[in-house]
Every structure is written in C-alpha cells, then in structure tokens.
Short mmCIF file of C-alpha atoms in Angstrom, two decimals:
data_model
loop_
_atom_site.label_atom_id
_atom_site.label_comp_id
_atom_site.label_asym_id
_atom_site.label_seq_id
_atom_site.Cartn_x
_atom_site.Cartn_y
_atom_site.Cartn_z
CA MET A 1 0.00 0.00 0.00
CA ASN A 2 1.49 3.28 -1.11
CA GLY A 3 0.38 5.91 1.34
CA VAL A 4 2.04 9.13 2.40
CA VAL A 5 4.11 10.07 5.42
CA LYS A 6 3.62 13.52 6.88
CA LEU A 7 6.78 15.05 8.33
CA ARG A 8 6.04 17.47 11.13
CA ALA A 9 8.32 19.61 13.29
CA GLY A 10 6.74 21.17 16.36
CA GLY A 11 3.28 20.63 14.90
CA SER A 12 4.00 22.41 11.61
CA HIS A 13 3.26 20.45 8.44
CA LEU A 14 6.33 20.27 6.23
CA GLN A 15 5.82 17.97 3.29
CA GLN A 16 4.13 14.80 2.08
CA ILE A 17 6.38 12.10 0.70
CA PRO A 18 5.74 8.60 -0.67
CA ASN A 19 5.75 5.88 1.96
CA ASP A 20 8.74 4.14 0.37
CA PRO A 21 12.07 3.73 2.24
CA ARG A 22 14.03 4.31 -0.97
CA HIS A 23 12.22 7.57 -1.70
CA LEU A 24 12.64 8.67 1.90
CA GLU A 25 16.37 7.93 1.81
CA ALA A 26 16.75 9.83 -1.46
CA LEU A 27 14.88 12.81 0.01
CA LEU A 28 17.04 12.84 3.14
CA ASP A 29 20.18 12.65 0.99
CA PHE A 30 18.89 15.61 -1.02
CA TYR A 31 18.23 17.61 2.16
CA ALA A 32 21.71 16.79 3.51
CA GLY A 33 23.32 17.80 0.23
CA ALA A 34 21.34 21.03 0.21
CA GLY A 35 22.65 21.90 3.67
CA VAL A 36 19.52 21.04 5.71
CA ASP A 37 20.87 19.30 8.81
CA CYS A 38 18.10 19.66 11.39
CA PHE A 39 14.39 20.33 11.97
CA LEU A 40 13.37 23.33 14.03
CA GLN A 41 10.59 23.28 16.58
CA ASP A 42 8.04 26.04 17.13
CA ASN A 43 9.58 26.96 20.50
CA PRO A 44 13.35 27.37 21.00
CA VAL A 45 15.17 25.00 23.35
CA ASP A 46 18.03 26.23 25.53
CA TRP A 47 20.26 23.17 25.21
CA VAL A 48 23.03 24.70 27.30
CA ALA A 49 20.70 25.21 30.25
CA LEU A 50 19.24 21.74 29.74
CA THR A 51 22.72 20.20 29.72
CA ARG A 52 23.64 21.98 32.93
CA GLU A 53 20.41 20.81 34.57
CA HIS A 54 21.02 17.18 33.58
CA ALA A 55 24.63 17.35 34.76
CA ALA A 56 23.54 18.75 38.13
CA GLN A 57 20.96 15.98 38.51
CA ARG A 58 23.54 13.30 37.70
CA ALA A 59 26.04 14.80 40.15
CA GLN A 60 23.39 14.85 42.90
CA ALA A 61 22.19 11.32 42.18
CA ALA A 62 25.67 9.74 41.92
CA PRO A 63 26.51 9.70 45.70
CA GLN A 64 23.04 8.39 46.53
CA ALA A 65 23.30 5.62 43.97
CA ALA A 66 26.74 4.63 45.24
CA GLY A 67 25.54 4.38 48.85
CA HIS A 68 22.27 2.55 48.26
CA SER A 69 23.07 0.32 45.31
CA GLN A 70 22.25 -3.33 46.00
CA PRO A 71 22.66 -6.31 43.69
CA GLN A 72 19.42 -7.23 42.00
CA GLN A 73 18.26 -10.81 41.78
CA PRO A 74 17.89 -12.04 38.22
CA ARG A 75 14.31 -12.23 37.09
CA HIS A 76 12.99 -15.13 35.05
CA GLN A 77 10.25 -15.25 32.53
CA THR A 78 7.37 -17.68 32.92
CA PRO A 79 8.12 -21.02 31.19
CA ALA A 80 6.37 -21.31 27.87
CA ASN A 81 5.82 -24.12 25.39
CA ASN A 82 8.24 -24.24 22.50
CA PHE A 83 7.34 -25.08 18.94
CA GLN A 84 7.55 -28.84 19.68
CA GLY A 85 5.08 -28.65 22.54
CA GLN A 86 7.71 -29.10 25.26
CA THR A 87 8.05 -26.79 28.19
CA ALA A 88 11.07 -24.57 27.76
CA ALA A 89 13.48 -23.86 30.56
CA PRO A 90 13.17 -20.51 32.30
CA VAL A 91 14.93 -17.80 30.34
CA PRO A 92 16.50 -14.84 32.17
CA ALA A 93 14.77 -11.61 31.28
CA ALA A 94 16.70 -9.01 29.36
CA PRO A 95 18.20 -6.24 31.47
CA ILE A 96 16.17 -3.09 31.76
CA ALA A 97 17.45 -0.51 29.31
CA ALA A 98 18.33 2.96 30.46
CA PRO A 99 15.71 5.60 29.67
CA VAL A 100 16.13 7.30 26.32
CA GLY A 101 17.97 10.58 26.59
CA THR A 102 20.00 9.73 29.67
CA ALA A 103 23.72 10.30 29.44
CA PRO A 104 26.01 7.28 29.05
CA PRO A 105 27.86 6.21 32.19
CA ALA A 106 31.25 7.77 32.68
CA SER A 107 34.33 5.63 32.92
CA ALA A 108 35.85 4.99 36.31
CA GLY A 109 37.17 8.15 37.91
CA GLN A 110 35.91 10.35 35.10
CA ALA A 111 32.74 12.44 35.03
CA PRO A 112 31.02 14.17 32.11
CA VAL A 113 32.05 17.78 31.58
CA LEU A 114 30.06 20.77 30.44
CA PRO A 115 31.30 22.13 27.11
CA ASP A 116 32.09 25.80 27.64
CA ARG A 117 34.59 28.43 26.60
CA GLU A 118 37.12 27.32 29.21
CA ILE A 119 37.16 23.78 27.82
CA ILE A 120 37.57 25.07 24.27
CA ALA A 121 40.38 27.39 25.39
CA ALA A 122 42.08 24.48 27.18
CA ALA A 123 41.85 22.38 24.00
CA ARG A 124 43.34 25.22 21.98
CA ASP A 125 46.26 25.66 24.38
CA LEU A 126 46.92 21.92 24.59
CA ALA A 127 46.90 21.49 20.82
CA ALA A 128 49.20 24.46 20.27
CA SER A 129 51.72 22.99 22.74
CA ALA A 130 52.27 19.83 20.66
CA PRO A 131 55.45 20.14 18.54
CA THR A 132 54.94 16.85 16.68
CA LEU A 133 52.13 14.55 15.58
CA ASP A 134 53.16 11.97 18.19
CA GLU A 135 52.92 14.58 20.93
CA LEU A 136 49.56 15.72 19.56
CA ARG A 137 48.27 12.14 19.76
CA LYS A 138 49.43 11.95 23.39
CA CYS A 139 47.70 15.26 24.13
CA LEU A 140 44.43 13.94 22.68
CA SER A 141 44.74 10.69 24.62
CA SER A 142 45.06 12.60 27.89
CA PHE A 143 42.45 15.26 27.07
CA GLU A 144 39.33 14.88 29.22
CA GLY A 145 37.31 17.82 27.88
CA CYS A 146 35.20 15.94 25.31
CA ASN A 147 32.44 13.65 26.56
CA LEU A 148 32.63 11.52 23.39
CA LYS A 149 35.74 9.95 24.92
CA LEU A 150 33.54 8.40 27.62
CA THR A 151 31.59 6.27 25.16
CA ALA A 152 34.16 5.64 22.43
CA LYS A 153 36.29 2.51 22.52
CA LYS A 154 39.41 3.99 20.95
CA LEU A 155 40.92 7.28 19.90
CA VAL A 156 40.85 7.50 16.09
CA PHE A 157 43.77 9.81 15.41
CA ALA A 158 44.99 9.29 11.84
CA ASP A 159 46.25 6.85 9.22
CA GLY A 160 48.58 7.05 6.25
CA ASN A 161 51.82 8.91 5.64
CA PRO A 162 52.47 12.03 7.77
CA GLY A 163 54.90 13.24 5.13
CA ALA A 164 52.40 12.98 2.27
CA LYS A 165 51.46 16.00 0.19
CA LEU A 166 47.80 14.93 0.15
CA MET A 167 45.56 15.02 3.25
CA PHE A 168 41.94 13.90 3.65
CA VAL A 169 39.71 15.15 6.47
CA GLY A 170 36.35 13.58 7.34
CA GLU A 171 33.86 14.43 10.05
CA ALA A 172 33.94 11.64 12.67
CA PRO A 173 34.72 7.91 12.93
CA GLY A 174 32.11 5.16 12.74
CA ARG A 175 31.78 1.73 14.31
CA ASP A 176 34.58 -0.01 12.41
CA GLU A 177 36.92 2.92 12.96
CA ASP A 178 36.10 2.94 16.68
CA LEU A 179 36.96 -0.76 16.96
CA GLN A 180 40.27 -0.51 15.10
CA GLY A 181 41.36 2.99 16.10
CA LEU A 182 41.96 4.00 12.46
CA PRO A 183 39.95 6.34 10.19
CA PHE A 184 38.10 5.06 7.13
CA VAL A 185 38.55 1.31 7.55
CA GLY A 186 34.94 0.19 7.08
CA ARG A 187 33.00 0.00 3.82
CA SER A 188 33.46 3.70 3.18
CA GLY A 189 37.18 3.34 3.78
CA GLN A 190 37.39 0.48 1.32
CA LEU A 191 35.71 2.66 -1.28
CA LEU A 192 38.17 5.46 -0.53
CA ASP A 193 41.04 3.02 -1.08
CA ARG A 194 39.61 2.05 -4.48
CA MET A 195 39.20 5.70 -5.44
CA LEU A 196 42.82 6.35 -4.51
CA ALA A 197 43.96 3.33 -6.50
CA ALA A 198 42.05 4.64 -9.53
CA ILE A 199 44.42 7.64 -9.69
CA GLY A 200 47.52 5.60 -8.89
CA LEU A 201 47.71 6.33 -5.14
CA ASP A 202 47.24 4.45 -1.88
CA ARG A 203 47.32 5.19 1.85
CA SER A 204 51.08 5.54 1.78
CA SER A 205 50.53 8.52 -0.54
CA ALA A 206 48.05 10.31 1.72
CA TYR A 207 47.33 11.26 5.32
CA ILE A 208 43.80 10.68 6.63
CA ALA A 209 42.13 12.16 9.71
CA ASN A 210 38.79 13.39 11.08
CA VAL A 211 37.64 16.62 12.69
CA VAL A 212 36.29 14.64 15.66
CA PRO A 213 38.60 11.78 16.76
CA TRP A 214 36.04 9.86 18.85
CA ARG A 215 32.96 8.06 17.59
CA PRO A 216 29.66 9.71 18.63
CA PRO A 217 27.23 7.20 20.19
CA GLY A 218 25.11 5.47 17.57
CA ASN A 219 27.03 7.21 14.78
CA ARG A 220 25.03 10.36 15.38
CA THR A 221 26.24 13.70 14.07
CA PRO A 222 28.64 15.46 16.47
CA THR A 223 27.10 18.43 18.22
CA PRO A 224 28.46 21.92 17.46
CA GLN A 225 29.98 21.98 20.96
CA GLU A 226 31.77 18.65 20.43
CA THR A 227 33.07 19.81 17.07
CA GLU A 228 34.28 23.12 18.49
CA ILE A 229 36.13 21.35 21.31
CA CYS A 230 37.91 18.99 18.90
CA LYS A 231 38.57 21.64 16.25
CA PRO A 232 41.90 22.93 17.68
CA PHE A 233 43.40 19.45 17.41
CA ILE A 234 42.59 18.95 13.73
CA LEU A 235 43.81 22.48 13.01
CA ARG A 236 47.12 21.65 14.65
CA GLN A 237 47.20 18.32 12.83
CA ILE A 238 46.91 20.08 9.47
CA GLU A 239 49.67 22.50 10.48
CA LEU A 240 52.04 19.68 11.39
CA VAL A 241 51.32 17.66 8.24
CA ASN A 242 51.43 20.83 6.09
CA PRO A 243 50.09 19.18 2.92
CA ASP A 244 50.00 20.67 -0.57
CA VAL A 245 46.43 19.51 -1.23
CA LEU A 246 43.70 19.26 1.40
CA VAL A 247 40.55 17.25 0.60
CA PHE A 248 37.38 17.55 2.67
CA LEU A 249 35.29 14.37 2.59
CA GLY A 250 31.76 15.70 2.95
CA ALA A 251 30.42 19.15 3.70
CA ALA A 252 30.75 18.92 7.50
CA SER A 253 34.54 19.04 7.61
CA ALA A 254 34.67 21.81 4.99
CA LYS A 255 32.15 23.92 6.89
CA THR A 256 34.06 23.44 10.14
CA LEU A 257 37.52 24.25 8.81
CA LEU A 258 36.76 26.74 6.04
CA GLY A 259 33.75 28.48 7.55
CA VAL A 260 31.70 28.06 4.37
CA GLN A 261 27.95 27.48 4.45
CA ASP A 262 27.29 25.99 1.02
CA GLY A 263 25.96 22.45 0.70
CA ILE A 264 28.20 19.76 -0.71
CA ARG A 265 26.44 19.77 -4.09
CA LYS A 266 27.33 23.40 -4.60
CA MET A 267 30.73 23.18 -2.96
CA ARG A 268 32.23 20.01 -4.44
CA GLY A 269 34.68 20.20 -7.30
CA ARG A 270 35.52 23.86 -6.62
CA TRP A 271 39.08 24.69 -5.62
CA MET A 272 39.42 26.84 -2.52
CA THR A 273 42.30 27.96 -0.33
CA TYR A 274 43.05 26.97 3.24
CA PRO A 275 45.43 29.41 5.03
CA CYS A 276 48.09 27.56 7.02
CA LYS A 277 51.40 28.72 8.47
CA GLY A 278 51.66 31.74 6.23
CA ARG A 279 50.76 29.97 2.98
CA ASP A 280 47.60 28.97 1.15
CA ILE A 281 46.92 25.25 0.76
CA SER A 282 44.85 24.15 -2.24
CA ALA A 283 41.62 22.69 -0.83
CA ILE A 284 38.68 20.89 -2.42
CA ALA A 285 35.54 19.20 -1.10
CA THR A 286 34.04 16.02 -2.50
CA TYR A 287 31.33 13.57 -1.52
CA HIS A 288 31.91 11.44 1.55
CA PRO A 289 32.45 7.76 0.62
CA ALA A 290 29.57 6.77 2.92
CA TYR A 291 27.25 8.96 0.84
CA LEU A 292 28.54 7.40 -2.38
CA LEU A 293 27.66 3.94 -1.04
CA ARG A 294 24.06 5.12 -0.70
CA SER A 295 24.06 7.10 -3.95
CA PRO A 296 26.34 5.26 -6.41
CA LEU A 297 25.27 7.46 -9.33
CA GLU A 298 27.22 10.32 -7.76
CA LYS A 299 30.50 8.39 -8.06
CA ARG A 300 31.08 9.88 -11.50
CA LEU A 301 31.28 13.36 -9.95
CA SER A 302 33.70 12.17 -7.28
CA TRP A 303 35.77 10.56 -10.03
CA ARG A 304 36.10 14.00 -11.62
CA ASP A 305 37.15 15.42 -8.27
CA PHE A 306 39.85 12.78 -7.83
CA LEU A 307 41.16 13.41 -11.34
CA ALA A 308 41.37 17.10 -10.45
CA ILE A 309 43.21 16.18 -7.24
CA LYS A 310 45.72 14.11 -9.20
CA GLN A 311 46.27 16.98 -11.61
CA LYS A 312 46.74 19.45 -8.76
CA LEU A 313 49.29 17.16 -7.09
CA GLY A 314 51.18 17.00 -10.39
CA GLU A 315 51.25 20.77 -10.53
CA LYS A 316 52.60 20.94 -6.96
CA THR A 317 55.32 18.36 -7.60
CA PRO A 318 58.50 19.91 -9.07
CA ASP A 319 59.94 18.33 -12.20
#
C-alpha cells in the first residue's frame, strides 16, 4: 500500500512524501546535500541550560546511587511451550534498558564535563603545545574535555603517511573505525582506497584524519559543541602535516575548517584555499564515501574530483 508520510516539526506540516524507504532515503540525501541538517521546533530550546540541569541531577544522584546500590536478583520469565510442545526452561529476562535521553555512564574516575569556553580554550592551548604529531596524539589521549571519549572505545587519530602531500579530512569515525582505532577502515574506507587506487595512489601517498577523533554514540552527528572542542586538534594536525592539497570528505569538515555554508552539491569540485602557516593550501571538497555507497550514481562526480586532485598534485610536484 502506497500511502504518504507527513513530516512534522513542532506541529508544523512540512511535506508529504511517498511511503517508500528508498524515496525517503533519497529525500534525506537531497536535504543533507542542500545543507539542511536539522528540523526546528516552534519553540526554542536552551540546550546549554538543559545540559547543565542534567549534569547537576547526575552529580546529585551519583553519591546516593553509590551508597544505596544493591545487587538485584535475576528475574525469570514464565516457562512457555516451545514449537515442539515441550516446556522450555526458564529464560533470564533481558536487562532493563536505560531511559532514552540519559547520558552514558562515565568511565571509572571520570565524570562528564560541560562544554564551555574554558574547555575550548584548554583544548586550543593543549593542541598548540604539541610540537609533533606523536605529541599531539598523546595530548588527545590525555584530554578529558570531550564527553565523546567516555563512550568511544578507541581514539581515532589518523592513518597514512604524515609526510604525504595529500591530506583527507572527514567528520567523525564510525563503528569499524572505533573498533580498530583508524579512520576510514569500514565499507566507506574500502571505497576510498579504491578511489585512490584509480588515480595511482594508496594510503602511503596520503594522510587521513577526522575533525572529531572519537565516535559519537550510535554514529550520530557530532554536536556543534563537540566539534568546536575537537577543532583545535585537527587544526594543529593540518599545520604539522602541512600538505600541498587538502581534501574535505563531505560538507561537514569543509564547513568546520573553512567556515563556508554551502551544501556539498554546490561546494564540491571547486578549488578553494586553506590558510596555514603563512601559505595557502589548495583545498577541495568532495562527496563522503559513505554517501557514495548510498548514492552510487554520484561516483562519476567524485571521479572528476579525484582526477582534479591528481592533476593538482602534479602541478605541486617539481619536475
């Protein structure tokens, strides 16, 4: 049955779309490419105040929970007949999930922090103090100002050749990257490897990093506060690598580091400049490999971008 789905935000009717997952995915991809990244409600929400309120509640409840916590006896479900008519053994009930919207538990000895100007300033000072990439990695490993570190399994710092003239920057790691501690190692990373191979390059010819080095829970989009906290580290990373060509994989990293507001469809394939250490680095944005996996028809445009990247690298390389 082909019905319609009504998308509403705060009670306001937005649009009617076909009730087909493929059409819905295509529409969401179009919105993302056009720069639409959120729905607005009728009434504004003060997320900073809400975050402070939740943090205060957690801080007040933590000592009480530590003093009154008692082990719970496992509950069992009532035995039921299986498909052969035999009585099945009691099965332990699944643990009760935490309410939606609650913050993930902090690791031992570490509590969530409130993102504010002091945290951002501390990140900026710490990043600026790193003279090498190895020291910058150590600074990130010890940095406690980003709450994404509490839920991520590993720090995803970088991969590839630090001395390469080509650098890729994505937005944030996903599940596979979080497990291995390396950027772009899942399906999107495999596609990136094939795209590099198509122009005669591989990971030894490039340096790959993300704006946010920790995986957001559930692969959600990093919040503006999380991105702003992590931004000084990727800025310093680019300074230390000092590439000749900088490639932004997706609009998010380009918007964060260049300050542009255009969507990826309008931005991709256009050469821009990234000021770094007194010189201008040639920069270009192209589609994120994860997007290309969902929209394979767009690969032809990314192929053009990679050909342009290869040509630009040839221009930068002295004879």
